[in-house]
Short mmCIF file of C-alpha atoms in Angstrom, two decimals:
data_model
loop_
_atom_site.label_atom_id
_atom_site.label_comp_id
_atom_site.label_asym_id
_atom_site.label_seq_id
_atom_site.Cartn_x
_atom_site.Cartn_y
_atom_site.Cartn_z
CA UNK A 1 13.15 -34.14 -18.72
CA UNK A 2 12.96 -30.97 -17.27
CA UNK A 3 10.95 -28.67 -20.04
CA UNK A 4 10.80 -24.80 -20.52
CA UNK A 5 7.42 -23.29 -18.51
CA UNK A 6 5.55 -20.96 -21.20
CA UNK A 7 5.06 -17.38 -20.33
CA UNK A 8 3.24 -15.26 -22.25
CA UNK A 9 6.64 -12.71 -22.13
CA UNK A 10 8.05 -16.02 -24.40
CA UNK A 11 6.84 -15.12 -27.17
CA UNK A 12 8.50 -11.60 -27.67
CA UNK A 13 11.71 -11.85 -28.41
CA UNK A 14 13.34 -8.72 -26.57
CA UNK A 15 11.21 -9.46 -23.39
CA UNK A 16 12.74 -13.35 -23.39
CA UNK A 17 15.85 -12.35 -22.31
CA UNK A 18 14.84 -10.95 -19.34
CA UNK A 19 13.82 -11.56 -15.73
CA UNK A 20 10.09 -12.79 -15.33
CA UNK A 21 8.84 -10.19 -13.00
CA UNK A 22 10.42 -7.28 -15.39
CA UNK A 23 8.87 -8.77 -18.44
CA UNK A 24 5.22 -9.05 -16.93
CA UNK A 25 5.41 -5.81 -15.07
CA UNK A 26 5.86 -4.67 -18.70
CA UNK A 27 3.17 -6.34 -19.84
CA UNK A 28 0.91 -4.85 -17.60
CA UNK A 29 2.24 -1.61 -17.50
CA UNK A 30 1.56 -1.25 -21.38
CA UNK A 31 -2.09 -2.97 -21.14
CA UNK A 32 -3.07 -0.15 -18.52
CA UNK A 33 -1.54 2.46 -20.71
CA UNK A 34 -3.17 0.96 -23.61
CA UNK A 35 -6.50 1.58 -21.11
CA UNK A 36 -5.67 4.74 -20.40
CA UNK A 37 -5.34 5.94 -23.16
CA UNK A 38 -8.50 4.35 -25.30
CA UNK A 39 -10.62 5.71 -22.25
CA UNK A 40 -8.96 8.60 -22.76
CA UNK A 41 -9.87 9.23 -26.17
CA UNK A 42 -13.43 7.45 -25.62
CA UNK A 43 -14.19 10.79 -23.04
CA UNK A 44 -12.89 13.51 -25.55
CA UNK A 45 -14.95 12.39 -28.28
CA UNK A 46 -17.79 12.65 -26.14
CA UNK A 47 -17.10 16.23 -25.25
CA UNK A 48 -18.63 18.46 -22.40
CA UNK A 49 -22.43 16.12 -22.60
CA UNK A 50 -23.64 16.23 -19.09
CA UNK A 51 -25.87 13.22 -19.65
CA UNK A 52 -24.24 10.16 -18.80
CA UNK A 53 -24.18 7.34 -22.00
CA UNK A 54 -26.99 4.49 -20.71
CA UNK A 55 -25.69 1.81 -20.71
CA UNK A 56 -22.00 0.57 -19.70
CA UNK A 57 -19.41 1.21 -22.56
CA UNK A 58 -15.74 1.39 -22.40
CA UNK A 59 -16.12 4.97 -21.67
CA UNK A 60 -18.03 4.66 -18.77
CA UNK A 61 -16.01 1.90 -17.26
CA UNK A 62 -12.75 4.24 -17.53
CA UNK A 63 -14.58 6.89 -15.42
CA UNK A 64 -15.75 4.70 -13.37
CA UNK A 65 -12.39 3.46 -12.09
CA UNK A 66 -11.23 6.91 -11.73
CA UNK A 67 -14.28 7.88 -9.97
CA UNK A 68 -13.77 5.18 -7.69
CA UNK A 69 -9.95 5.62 -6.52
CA UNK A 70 -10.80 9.50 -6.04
CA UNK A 71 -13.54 8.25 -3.69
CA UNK A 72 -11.41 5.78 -1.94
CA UNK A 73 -8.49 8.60 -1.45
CA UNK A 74 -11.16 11.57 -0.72
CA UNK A 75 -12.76 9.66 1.65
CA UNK A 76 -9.52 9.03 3.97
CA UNK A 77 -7.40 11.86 3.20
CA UNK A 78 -10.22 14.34 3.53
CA UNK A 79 -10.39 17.27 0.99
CA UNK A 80 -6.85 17.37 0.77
CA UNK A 81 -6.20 13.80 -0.68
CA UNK A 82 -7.10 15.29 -3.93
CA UNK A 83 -3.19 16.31 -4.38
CA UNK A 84 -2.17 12.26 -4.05
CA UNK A 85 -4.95 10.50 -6.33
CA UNK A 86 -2.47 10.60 -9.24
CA UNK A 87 0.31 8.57 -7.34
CA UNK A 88 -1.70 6.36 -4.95
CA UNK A 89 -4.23 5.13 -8.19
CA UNK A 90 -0.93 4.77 -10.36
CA UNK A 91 0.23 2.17 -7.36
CA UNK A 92 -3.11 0.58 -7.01
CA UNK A 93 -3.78 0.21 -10.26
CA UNK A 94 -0.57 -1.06 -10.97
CA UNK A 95 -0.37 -3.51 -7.78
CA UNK A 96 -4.11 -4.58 -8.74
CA UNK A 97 -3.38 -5.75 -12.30
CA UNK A 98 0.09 -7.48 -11.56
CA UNK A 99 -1.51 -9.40 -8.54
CA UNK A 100 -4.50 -10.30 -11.02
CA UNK A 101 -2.31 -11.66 -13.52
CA UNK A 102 -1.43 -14.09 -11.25
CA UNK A 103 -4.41 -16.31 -11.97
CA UNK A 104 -4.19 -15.96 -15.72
CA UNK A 105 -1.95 -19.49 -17.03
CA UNK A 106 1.10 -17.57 -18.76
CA UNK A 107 1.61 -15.07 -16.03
CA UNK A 108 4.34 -14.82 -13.22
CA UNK A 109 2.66 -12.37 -11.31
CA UNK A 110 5.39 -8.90 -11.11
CA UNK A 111 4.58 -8.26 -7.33
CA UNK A 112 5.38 -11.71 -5.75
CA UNK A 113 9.21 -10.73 -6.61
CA UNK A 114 10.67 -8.39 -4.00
CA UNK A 115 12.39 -6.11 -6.24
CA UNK A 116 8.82 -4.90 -7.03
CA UNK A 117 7.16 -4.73 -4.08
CA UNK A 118 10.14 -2.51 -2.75
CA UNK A 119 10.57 -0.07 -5.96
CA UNK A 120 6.48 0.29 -4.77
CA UNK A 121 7.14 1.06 -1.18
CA UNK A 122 10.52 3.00 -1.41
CA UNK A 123 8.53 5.03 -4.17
CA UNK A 124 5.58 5.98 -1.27
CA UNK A 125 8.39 6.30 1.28
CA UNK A 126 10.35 8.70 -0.90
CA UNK A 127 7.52 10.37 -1.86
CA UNK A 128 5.85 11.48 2.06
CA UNK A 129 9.06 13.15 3.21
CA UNK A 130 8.92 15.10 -0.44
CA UNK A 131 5.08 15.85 0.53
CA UNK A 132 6.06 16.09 4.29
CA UNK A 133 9.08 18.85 3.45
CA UNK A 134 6.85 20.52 1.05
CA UNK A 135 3.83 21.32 3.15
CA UNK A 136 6.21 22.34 6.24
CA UNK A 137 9.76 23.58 4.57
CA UNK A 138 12.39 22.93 7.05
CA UNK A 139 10.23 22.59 10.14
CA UNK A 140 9.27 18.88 8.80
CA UNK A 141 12.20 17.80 10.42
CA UNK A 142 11.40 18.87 14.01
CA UNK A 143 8.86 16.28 13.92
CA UNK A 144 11.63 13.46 14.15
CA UNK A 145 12.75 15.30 17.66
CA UNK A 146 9.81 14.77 19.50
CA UNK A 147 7.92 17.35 22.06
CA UNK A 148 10.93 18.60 24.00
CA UNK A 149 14.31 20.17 22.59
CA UNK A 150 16.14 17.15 25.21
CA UNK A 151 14.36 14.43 24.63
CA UNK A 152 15.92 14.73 20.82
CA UNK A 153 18.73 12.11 21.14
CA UNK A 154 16.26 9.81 22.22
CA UNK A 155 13.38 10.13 20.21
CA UNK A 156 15.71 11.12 16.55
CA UNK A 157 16.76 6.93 16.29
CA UNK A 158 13.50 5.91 18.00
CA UNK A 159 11.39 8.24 14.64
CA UNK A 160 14.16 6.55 12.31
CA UNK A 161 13.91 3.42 12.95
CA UNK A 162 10.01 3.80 12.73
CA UNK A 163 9.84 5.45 9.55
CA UNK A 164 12.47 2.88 7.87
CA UNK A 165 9.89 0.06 8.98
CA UNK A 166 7.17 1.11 7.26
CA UNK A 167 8.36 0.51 3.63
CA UNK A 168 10.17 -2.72 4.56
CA UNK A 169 6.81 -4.09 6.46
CA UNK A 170 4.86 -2.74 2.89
CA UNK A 171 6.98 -4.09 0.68
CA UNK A 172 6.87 -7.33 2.55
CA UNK A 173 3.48 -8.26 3.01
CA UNK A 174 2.70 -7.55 -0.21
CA UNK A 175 5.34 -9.54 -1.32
CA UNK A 176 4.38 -12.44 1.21
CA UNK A 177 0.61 -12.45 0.41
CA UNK A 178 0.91 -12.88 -3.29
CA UNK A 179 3.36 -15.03 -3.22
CA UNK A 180 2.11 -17.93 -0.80
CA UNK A 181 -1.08 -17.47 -2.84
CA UNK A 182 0.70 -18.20 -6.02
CA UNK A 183 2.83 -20.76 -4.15
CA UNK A 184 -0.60 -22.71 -2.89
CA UNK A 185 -2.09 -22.84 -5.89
CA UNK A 186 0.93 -24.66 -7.97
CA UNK A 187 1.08 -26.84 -5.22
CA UNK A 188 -2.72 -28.14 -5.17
CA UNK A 189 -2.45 -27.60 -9.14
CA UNK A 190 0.21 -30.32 -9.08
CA UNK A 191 -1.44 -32.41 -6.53
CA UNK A 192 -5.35 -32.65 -8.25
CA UNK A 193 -5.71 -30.67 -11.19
CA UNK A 194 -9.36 -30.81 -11.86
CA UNK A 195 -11.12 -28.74 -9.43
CA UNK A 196 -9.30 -29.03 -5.96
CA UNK A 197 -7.50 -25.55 -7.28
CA UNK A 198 -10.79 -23.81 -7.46
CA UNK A 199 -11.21 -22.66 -3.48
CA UNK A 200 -7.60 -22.00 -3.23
CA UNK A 201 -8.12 -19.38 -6.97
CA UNK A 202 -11.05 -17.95 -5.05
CA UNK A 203 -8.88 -16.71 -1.87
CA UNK A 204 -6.51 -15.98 -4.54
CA UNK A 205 -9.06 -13.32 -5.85
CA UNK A 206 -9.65 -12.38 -2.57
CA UNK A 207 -5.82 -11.93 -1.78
CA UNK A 208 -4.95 -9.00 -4.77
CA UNK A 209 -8.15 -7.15 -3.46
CA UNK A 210 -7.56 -6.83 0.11
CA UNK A 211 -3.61 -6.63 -0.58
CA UNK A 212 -3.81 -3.65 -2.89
CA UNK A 213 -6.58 -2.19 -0.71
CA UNK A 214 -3.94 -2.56 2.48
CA UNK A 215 -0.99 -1.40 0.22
CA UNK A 216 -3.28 2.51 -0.69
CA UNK A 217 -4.44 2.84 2.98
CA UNK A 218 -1.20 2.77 4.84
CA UNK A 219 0.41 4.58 2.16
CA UNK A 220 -2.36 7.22 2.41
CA UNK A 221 -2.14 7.16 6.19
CA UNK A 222 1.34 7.31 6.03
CA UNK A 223 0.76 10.79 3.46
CA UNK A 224 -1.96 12.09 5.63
CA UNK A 225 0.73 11.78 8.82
CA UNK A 226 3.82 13.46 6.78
CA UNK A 227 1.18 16.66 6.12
CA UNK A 228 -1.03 16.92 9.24
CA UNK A 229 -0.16 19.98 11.35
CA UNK A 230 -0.24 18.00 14.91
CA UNK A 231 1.60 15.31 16.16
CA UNK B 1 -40.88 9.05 5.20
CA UNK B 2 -40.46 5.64 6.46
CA UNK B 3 -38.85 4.89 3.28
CA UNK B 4 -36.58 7.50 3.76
CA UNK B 5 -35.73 6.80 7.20
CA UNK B 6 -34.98 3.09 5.80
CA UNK B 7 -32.36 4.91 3.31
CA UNK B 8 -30.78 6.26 5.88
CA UNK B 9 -30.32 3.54 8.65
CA UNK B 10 -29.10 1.48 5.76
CA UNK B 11 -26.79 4.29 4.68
CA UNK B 12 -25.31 4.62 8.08
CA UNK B 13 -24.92 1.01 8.61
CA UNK B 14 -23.33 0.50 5.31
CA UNK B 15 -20.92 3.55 6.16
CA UNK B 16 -19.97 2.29 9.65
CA UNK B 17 -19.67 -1.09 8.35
CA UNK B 18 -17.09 0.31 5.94
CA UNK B 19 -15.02 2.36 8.97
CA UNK B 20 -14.57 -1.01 10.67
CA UNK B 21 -13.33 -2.58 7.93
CA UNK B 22 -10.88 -0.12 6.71
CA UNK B 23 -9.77 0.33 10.75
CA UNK B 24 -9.66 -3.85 10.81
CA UNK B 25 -6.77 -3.62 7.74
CA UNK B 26 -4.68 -0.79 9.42
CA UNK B 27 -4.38 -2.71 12.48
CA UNK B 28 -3.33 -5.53 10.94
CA UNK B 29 -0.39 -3.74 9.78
CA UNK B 30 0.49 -3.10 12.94
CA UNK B 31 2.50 -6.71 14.21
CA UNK B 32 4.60 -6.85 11.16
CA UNK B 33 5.64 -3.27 12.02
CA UNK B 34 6.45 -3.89 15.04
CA UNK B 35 8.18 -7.14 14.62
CA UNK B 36 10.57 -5.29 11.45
CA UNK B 37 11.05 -1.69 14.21
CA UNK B 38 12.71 -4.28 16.79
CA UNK B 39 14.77 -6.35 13.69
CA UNK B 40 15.82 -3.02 12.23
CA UNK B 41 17.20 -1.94 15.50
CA UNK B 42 18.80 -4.93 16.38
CA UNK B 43 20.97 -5.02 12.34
CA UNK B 44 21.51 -0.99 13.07
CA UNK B 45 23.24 -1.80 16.16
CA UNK B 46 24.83 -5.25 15.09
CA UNK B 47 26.44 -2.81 11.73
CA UNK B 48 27.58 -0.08 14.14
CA UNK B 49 29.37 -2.43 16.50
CA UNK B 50 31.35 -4.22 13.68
CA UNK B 51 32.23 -0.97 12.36
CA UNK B 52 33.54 0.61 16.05
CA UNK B 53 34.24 -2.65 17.43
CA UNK B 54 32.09 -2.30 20.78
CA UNK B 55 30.63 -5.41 20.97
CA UNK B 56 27.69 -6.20 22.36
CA UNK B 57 27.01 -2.50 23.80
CA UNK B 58 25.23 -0.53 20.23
CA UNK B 59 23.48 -3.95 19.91
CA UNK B 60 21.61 -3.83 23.15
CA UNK B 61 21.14 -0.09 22.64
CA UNK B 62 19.68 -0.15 19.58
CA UNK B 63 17.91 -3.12 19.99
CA UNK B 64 15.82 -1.03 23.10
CA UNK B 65 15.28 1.80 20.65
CA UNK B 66 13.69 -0.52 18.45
CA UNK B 67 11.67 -2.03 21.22
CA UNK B 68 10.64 1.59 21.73
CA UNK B 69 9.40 2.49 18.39
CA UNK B 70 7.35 -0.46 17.93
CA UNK B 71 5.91 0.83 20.97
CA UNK B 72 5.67 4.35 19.87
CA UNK B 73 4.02 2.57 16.56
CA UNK B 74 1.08 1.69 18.91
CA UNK B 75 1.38 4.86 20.52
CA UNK B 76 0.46 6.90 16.91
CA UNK B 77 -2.02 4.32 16.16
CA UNK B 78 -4.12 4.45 19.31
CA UNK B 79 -3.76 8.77 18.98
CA UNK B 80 -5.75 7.95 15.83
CA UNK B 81 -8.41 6.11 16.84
CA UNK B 82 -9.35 8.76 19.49
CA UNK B 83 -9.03 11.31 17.21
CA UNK B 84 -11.57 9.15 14.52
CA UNK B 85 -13.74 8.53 17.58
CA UNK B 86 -13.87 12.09 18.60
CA UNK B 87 -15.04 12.98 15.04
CA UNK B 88 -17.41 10.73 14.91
CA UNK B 89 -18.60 11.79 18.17
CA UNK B 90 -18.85 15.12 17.04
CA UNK B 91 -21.17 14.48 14.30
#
């Protein structure tokens, strides 16, 4: 007797009908909008008070996470990262939260579907060559033809085939990662319930760290590559 | 002022300890990208000769590009670390 897994997604009765990973990456996305926009409000009631608030309110956890992606992309990208902490915080954020969910009972974690992973990494790839053509107009594309003028029927499919890897080998680590995590721990769940789980939830923790931390760094190397002025 | 010297050996170990972790995850990138550059090349060639029926020639062409941008992947990669070197150097 085969019966029906709850998911938190269940209980609303538009989100039932559809696909796990679309209903939860719903989910999240509205509970970090939700954030947004309470920490929002939180730092405009507060006004232009140069003293920071004491202690840690909801206020001060909001800037905090801000403060902290800015540092992260400032401190790679150099003074010019400033441009991409919009999109790469959106991604982290987004990528943090869905693998996260993954340990709360109720969730399907969004990112250990591929159709996420890859709307993520086509998003960054689309995104460099906009940066890429935007910094250098229509020289951007003599960087796929290599140093010499001859070499450029060897070098144009040798660049393509380069650049098409990176979102594929993105999309699919991330996708890899979170799920054999989720994966091992429904498997040990099912063997021992009571405690056996609990080292396997830990490197599960560790897992949605380090994954979204790989997923911002290559896509801010892959940024800082598209608008550097050597290569 | 040995206080402040303390600060700043800390500071600098903390930093450095932070470079080689952040250096540790971008090379770890680099076998899956390689592995995917030499698959990619291999299905662009396998497409092409189904579509002008020149089998097995675009296959084994391709499949050396893709054998050469995993290579050039390493290539880029290694370019960065002297250039991170040299700035640190330079410090």
């Amino acid at each position: 007797m085969e019966h029906e897994v709850f998911t938190w997604a269940s209980l609303f009765p538009f989100l039932k009908k559809l696909p796990p990973h679309v209903s939860n990456a719903l989910i999240i996305s509205v509970i970090l909008v939700v954030i947004a926009i309470l920490g929002y409000t939180k730092l405009k009631k507060r006004g232009d008070d140069i003293v920071p608030e004491g202690k840690l309110t909801f206020g001060t956890f909001a800037e905090m996470i801000v403060e902290s992606f800015s540092n992260i992309v400032v401190d790679t990208m150099g003074p010019k990262g400033k441009e991409f902490v919009l999109l790469i915080g959106t991604l982290g954020l987004f990528i943090l939260f869905n693998n996260l969910s993954g340990l709360v009972p109720g969730f399907l974690p969004a990112t250990d579907n591929v159709n996420t992973t890859f709307a993520c990494s086509l998003t960054v790839f689309v995104m460099t060559h906009y940066y890429g053509v935007k910094e250098h107009g229509i020289k951007y594309l003599k960087q796929f033809m290599g140093p010499f003028w001859w070499l450029a029927p060897l070098m144009v499919p040798i660049e393509l085939i380069g650049h098409i890897a990176r979102p594929l080998s993105l999309g699919l680590r991330l996708f890899g990662n979170i799920t054999g995590d989720h994966l091992v721990t429904a498997i040990f769940f099912g063997l021992v319930p009571l405690f056996v789980p609990l080292p396997v939830m830990f490197l599960g923790l560790f897992v949605a760290f380090v994954q979204t931390f790989v997923f911002m760094l290559l896509s801010m190397a892959y940024f800082s590559g598209a608008i550097s002025h050597e290569h | 002022m040995l206080e402040k010297d303390g600060n700043l050996m800390d500071m600098t170990i903390q930093s450095s300890k932070k470079d080689v972790v952040r250096s540790l995850l971008s090379y770890s990138s680099l076998g899956l990208e390689m592995g995917l550059s030499v698959a990619i090349g291999i299905a662009i060639g396998y497409f092409l000769d189904s579509f002008f029926k020149t089998s097995p020639y675009l296959t084994i062409i391709f499949m050396i590009f893709g054998v050469a941008a995993a290579m050039k992947t390493i290539f880029t990669l290694l370019k960065k670390v002297q250039k991170d070197n040299e700035r640190d150097n330079h410090k």
